[in-house]
PDB file of C-alpha atoms in Angstrom:
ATOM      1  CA  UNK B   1     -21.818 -12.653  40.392  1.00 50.00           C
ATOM      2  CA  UNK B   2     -22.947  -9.117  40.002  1.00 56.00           C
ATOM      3  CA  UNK B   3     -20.605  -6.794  41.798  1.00 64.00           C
ATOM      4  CA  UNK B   4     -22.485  -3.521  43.216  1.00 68.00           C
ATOM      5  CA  UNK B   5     -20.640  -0.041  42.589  1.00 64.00           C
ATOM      6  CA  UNK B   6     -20.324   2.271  45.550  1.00 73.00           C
ATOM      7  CA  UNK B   7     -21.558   5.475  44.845  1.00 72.00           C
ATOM      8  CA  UNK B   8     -18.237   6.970  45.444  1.00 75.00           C
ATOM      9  CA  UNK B   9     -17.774   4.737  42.100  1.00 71.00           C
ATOM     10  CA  UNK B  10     -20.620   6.036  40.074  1.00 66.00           C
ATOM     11  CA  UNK B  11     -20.153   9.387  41.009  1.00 68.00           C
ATOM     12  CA  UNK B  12     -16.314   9.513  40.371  1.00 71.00           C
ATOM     13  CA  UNK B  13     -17.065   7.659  37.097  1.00 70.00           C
ATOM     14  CA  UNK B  14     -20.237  10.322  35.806  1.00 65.00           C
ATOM     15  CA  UNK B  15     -18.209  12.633  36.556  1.00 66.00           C
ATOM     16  CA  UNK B  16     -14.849  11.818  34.158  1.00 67.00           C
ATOM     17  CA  UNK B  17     -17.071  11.275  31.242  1.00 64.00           C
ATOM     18  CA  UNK B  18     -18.708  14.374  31.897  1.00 63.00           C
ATOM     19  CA  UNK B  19     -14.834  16.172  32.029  1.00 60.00           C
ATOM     20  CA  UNK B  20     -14.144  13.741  28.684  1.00 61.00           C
ATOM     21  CA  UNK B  21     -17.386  14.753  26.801  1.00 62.00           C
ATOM     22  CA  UNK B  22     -17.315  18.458  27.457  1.00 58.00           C
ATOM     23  CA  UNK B  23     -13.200  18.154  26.351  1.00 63.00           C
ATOM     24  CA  UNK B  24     -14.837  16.599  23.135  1.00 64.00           C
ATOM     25  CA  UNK B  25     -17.478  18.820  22.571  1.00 59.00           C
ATOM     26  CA  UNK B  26     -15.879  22.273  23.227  1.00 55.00           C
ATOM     27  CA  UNK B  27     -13.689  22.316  20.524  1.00 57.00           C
ATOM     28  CA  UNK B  28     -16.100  21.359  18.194  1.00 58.00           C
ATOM     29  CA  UNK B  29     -18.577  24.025  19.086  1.00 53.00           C
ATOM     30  CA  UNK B  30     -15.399  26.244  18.892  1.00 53.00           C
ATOM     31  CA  UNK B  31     -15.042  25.496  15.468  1.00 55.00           C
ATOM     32  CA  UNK B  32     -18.181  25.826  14.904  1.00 54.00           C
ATOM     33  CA  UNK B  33     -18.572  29.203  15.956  1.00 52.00           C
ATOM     34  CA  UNK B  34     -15.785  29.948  14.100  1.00 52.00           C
ATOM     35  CA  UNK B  35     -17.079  33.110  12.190  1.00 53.00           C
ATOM     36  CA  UNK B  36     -13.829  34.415  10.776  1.00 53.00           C
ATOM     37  CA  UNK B  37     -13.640  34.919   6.882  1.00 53.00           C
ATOM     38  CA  UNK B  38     -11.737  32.275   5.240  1.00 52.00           C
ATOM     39  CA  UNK B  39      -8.559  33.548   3.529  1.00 52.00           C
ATOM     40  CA  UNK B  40      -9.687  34.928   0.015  1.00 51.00           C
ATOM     41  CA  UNK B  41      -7.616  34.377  -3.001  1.00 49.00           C
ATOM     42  CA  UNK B  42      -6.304  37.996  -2.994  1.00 52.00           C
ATOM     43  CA  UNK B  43      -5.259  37.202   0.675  1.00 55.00           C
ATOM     44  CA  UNK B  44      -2.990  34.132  -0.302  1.00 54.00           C
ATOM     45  CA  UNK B  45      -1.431  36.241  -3.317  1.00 61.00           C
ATOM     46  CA  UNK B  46      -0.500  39.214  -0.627  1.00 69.00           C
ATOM     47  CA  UNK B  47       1.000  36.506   1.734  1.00 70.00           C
ATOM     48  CA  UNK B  48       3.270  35.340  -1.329  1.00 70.00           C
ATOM     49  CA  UNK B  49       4.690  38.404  -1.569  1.00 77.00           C
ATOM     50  CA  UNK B  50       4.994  38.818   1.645  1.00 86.00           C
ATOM     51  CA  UNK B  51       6.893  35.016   2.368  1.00 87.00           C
ATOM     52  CA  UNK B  52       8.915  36.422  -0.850  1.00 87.00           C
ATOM     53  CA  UNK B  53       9.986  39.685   1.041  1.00 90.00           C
ATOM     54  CA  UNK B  54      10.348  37.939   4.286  1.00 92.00           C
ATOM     55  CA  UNK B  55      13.240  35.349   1.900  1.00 88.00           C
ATOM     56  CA  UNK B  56      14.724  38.497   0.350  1.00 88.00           C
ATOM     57  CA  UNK B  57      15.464  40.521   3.518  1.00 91.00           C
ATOM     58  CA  UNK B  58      16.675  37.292   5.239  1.00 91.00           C
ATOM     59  CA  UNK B  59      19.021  36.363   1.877  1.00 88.00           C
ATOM     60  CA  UNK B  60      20.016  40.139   2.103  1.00 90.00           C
ATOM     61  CA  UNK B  61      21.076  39.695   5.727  1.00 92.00           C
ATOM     62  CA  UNK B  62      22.782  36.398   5.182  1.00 90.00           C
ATOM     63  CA  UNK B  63      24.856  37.798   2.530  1.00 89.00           C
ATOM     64  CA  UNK B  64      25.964  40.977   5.003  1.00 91.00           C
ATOM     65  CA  UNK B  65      26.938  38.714   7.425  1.00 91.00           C
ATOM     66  CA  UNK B  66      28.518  36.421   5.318  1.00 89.00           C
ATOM     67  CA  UNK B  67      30.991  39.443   3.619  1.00 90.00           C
ATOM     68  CA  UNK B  68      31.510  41.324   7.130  1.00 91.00           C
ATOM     69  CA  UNK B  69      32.741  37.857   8.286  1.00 90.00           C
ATOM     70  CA  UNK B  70      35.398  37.353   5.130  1.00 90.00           C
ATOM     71  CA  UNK B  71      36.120  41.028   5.270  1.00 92.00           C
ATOM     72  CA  UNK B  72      34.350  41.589   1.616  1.00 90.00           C
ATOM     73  CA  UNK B  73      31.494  43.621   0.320  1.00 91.00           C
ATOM     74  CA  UNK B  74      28.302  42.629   0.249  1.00 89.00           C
ATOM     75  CA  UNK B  75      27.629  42.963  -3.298  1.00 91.00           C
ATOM     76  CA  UNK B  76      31.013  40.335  -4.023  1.00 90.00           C
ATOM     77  CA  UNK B  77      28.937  37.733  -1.913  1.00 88.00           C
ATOM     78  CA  UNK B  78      25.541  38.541  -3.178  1.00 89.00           C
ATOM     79  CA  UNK B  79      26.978  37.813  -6.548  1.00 90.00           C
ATOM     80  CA  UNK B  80      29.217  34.836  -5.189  1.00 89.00           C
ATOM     81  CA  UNK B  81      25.626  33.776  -3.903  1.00 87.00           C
ATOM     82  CA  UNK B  82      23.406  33.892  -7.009  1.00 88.00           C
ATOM     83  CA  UNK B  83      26.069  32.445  -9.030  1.00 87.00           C
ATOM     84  CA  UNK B  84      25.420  29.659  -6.702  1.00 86.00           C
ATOM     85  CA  UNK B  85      21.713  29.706  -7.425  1.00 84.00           C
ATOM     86  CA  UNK B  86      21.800  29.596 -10.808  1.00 83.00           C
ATOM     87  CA  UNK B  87      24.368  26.301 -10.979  1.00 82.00           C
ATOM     88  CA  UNK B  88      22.206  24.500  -8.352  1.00 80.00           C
ATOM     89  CA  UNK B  89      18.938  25.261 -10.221  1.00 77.00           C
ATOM     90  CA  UNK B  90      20.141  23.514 -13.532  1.00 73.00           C
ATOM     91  CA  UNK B  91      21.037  21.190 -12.216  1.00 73.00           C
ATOM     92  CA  UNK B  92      17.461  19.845 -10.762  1.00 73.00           C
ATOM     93  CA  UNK B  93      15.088  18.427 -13.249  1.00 76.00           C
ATOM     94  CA  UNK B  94      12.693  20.756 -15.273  1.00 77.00           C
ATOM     95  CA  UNK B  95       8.901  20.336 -13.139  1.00 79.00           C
ATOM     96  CA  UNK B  96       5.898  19.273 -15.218  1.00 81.00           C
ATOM     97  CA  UNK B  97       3.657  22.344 -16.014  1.00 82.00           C
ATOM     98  CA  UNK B  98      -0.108  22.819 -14.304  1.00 81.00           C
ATOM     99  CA  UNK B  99      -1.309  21.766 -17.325  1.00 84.00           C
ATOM    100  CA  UNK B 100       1.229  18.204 -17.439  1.00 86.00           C
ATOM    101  CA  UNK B 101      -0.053  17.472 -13.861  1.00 86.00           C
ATOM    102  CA  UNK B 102      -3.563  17.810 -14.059  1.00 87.00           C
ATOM    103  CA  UNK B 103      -3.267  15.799 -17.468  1.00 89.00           C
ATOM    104  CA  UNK B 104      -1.492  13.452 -15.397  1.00 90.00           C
ATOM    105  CA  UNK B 105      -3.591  12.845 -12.945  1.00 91.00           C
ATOM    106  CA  UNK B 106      -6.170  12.448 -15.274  1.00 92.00           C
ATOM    107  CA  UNK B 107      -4.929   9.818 -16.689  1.00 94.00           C
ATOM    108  CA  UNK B 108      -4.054   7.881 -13.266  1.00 93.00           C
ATOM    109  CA  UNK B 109      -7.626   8.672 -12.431  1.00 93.00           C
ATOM    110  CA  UNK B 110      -9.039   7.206 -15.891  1.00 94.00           C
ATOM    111  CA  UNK B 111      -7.268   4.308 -15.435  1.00 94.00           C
ATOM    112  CA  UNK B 112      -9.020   3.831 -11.582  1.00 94.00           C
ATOM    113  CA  UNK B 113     -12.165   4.080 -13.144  1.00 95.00           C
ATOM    114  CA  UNK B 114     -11.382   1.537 -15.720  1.00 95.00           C
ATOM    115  CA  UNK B 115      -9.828  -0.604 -12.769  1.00 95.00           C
ATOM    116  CA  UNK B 116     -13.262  -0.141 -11.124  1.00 94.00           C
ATOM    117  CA  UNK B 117     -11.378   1.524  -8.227  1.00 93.00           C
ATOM    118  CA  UNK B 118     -13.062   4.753  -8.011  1.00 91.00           C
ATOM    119  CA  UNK B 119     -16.503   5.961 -10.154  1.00 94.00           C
ATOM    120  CA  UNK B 120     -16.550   8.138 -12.905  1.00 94.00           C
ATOM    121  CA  UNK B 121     -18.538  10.778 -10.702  1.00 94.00           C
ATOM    122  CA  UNK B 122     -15.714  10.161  -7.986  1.00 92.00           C
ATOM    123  CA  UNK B 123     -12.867  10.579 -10.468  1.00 92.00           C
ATOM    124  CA  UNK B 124     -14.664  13.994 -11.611  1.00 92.00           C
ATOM    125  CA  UNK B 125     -15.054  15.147  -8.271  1.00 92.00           C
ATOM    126  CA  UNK B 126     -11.072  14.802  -7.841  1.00 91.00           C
ATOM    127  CA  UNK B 127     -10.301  16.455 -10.861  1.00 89.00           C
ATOM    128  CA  UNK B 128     -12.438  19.296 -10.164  1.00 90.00           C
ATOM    129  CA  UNK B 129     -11.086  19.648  -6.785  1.00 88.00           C
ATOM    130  CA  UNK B 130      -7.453  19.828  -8.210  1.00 85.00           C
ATOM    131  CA  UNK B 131      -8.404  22.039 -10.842  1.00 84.00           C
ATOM    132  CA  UNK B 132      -9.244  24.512  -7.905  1.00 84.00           C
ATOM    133  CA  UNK B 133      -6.472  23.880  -6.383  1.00 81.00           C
ATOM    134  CA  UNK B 134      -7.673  22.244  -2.907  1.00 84.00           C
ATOM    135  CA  UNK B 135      -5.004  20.344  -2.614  1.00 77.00           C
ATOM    136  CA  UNK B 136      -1.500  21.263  -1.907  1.00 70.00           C
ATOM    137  CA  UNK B 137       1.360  21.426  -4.628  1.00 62.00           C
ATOM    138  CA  UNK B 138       3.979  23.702  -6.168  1.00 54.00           C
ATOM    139  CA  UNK B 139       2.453  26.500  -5.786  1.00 46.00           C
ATOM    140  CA  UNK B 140      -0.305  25.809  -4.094  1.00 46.00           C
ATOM    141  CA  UNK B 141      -1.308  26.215   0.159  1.00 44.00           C
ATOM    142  CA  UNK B 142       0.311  23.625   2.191  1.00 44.00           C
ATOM    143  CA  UNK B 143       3.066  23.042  -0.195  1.00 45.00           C
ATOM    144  CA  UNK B 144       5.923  20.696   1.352  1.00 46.00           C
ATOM    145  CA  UNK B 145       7.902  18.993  -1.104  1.00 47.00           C
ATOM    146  CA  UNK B 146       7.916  18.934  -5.004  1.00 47.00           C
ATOM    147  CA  UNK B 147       6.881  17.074  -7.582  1.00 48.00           C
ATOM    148  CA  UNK B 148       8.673  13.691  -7.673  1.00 48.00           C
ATOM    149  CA  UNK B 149       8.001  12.982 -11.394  1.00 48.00           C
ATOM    150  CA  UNK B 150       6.910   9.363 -10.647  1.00 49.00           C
ATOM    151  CA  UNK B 151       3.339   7.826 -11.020  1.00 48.00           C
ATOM    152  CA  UNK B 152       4.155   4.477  -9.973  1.00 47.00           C
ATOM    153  CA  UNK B 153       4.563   3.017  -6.554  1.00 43.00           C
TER     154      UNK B 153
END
């Protein structure tokens, strides 16, 4: 049976996916119009420094705090502090070097090749990528969370 639509319906109906395609479509032409410059590698080695200032003056802070609270100087609990430091970082493992990572992951993408899970043109195109550093790692943009030293699942 072929049910006619009231064109309260049709109207109601052209009219959400006109709402849904122009919430689709303007953020894509958003982006596309995007025209700012994208952040140069000069930029990301000023906003280093500055994330590294930003963890100083906060550490600095901490540590004031920390000795007006226990009724001691600041430079007591500063040193108190880095002591600290140094104990917890040797204690965590030594992490590979650029150079041990990228040799790495060549290897793990040799062997996908040889598995016949990527290409060798696909394999290259990863490796370049890393060796630009496009994706995220110690050091790197987007860095969140460390090298876990396996290459197994």
């Amino acid at each position: 049976m072929i049910r006619k639509m009231s064109r309260k319906h049709l109207l109601a109906g052209l009219a959400a996916a006109g709402v849904l395609g122009v919430g689709i479509a303007a953020p894509t032409v958003a982006l596309a119009d995007d025209k700012s410059p994208s952040p140069s590698a000069s930029t990301s080695t000023d906003q280093g420094k500055d994330r590294q200032q930003q963890r100083a003056d906060r550490q600095q802070e901490f540590a004031e705090a920390l000795a007006k609270e226990l009724g001691v100087s600041t430079d007591k609990v500063t040193a108190a502090l880095e002591k600290l430091r140094e104990q917890h970082q040797g204690d965590r493992p030594q992490r590979p070097s650029t150079e041990d990572r990228q040799a790495m992951l060549k290897e793990r993408l040799d062997q996908a090749v040889k598995d016949g899970k990527l290409t060798q043109e696909q394999a290259d195109a990863v490796l370049k990528a890393a060796e630009a550093g496009v994706f995220p790692g110690p050091g790197g943009r987007g860095h969140h969370g460390g090298w876990t030293g396996t290459t197994d699942k």
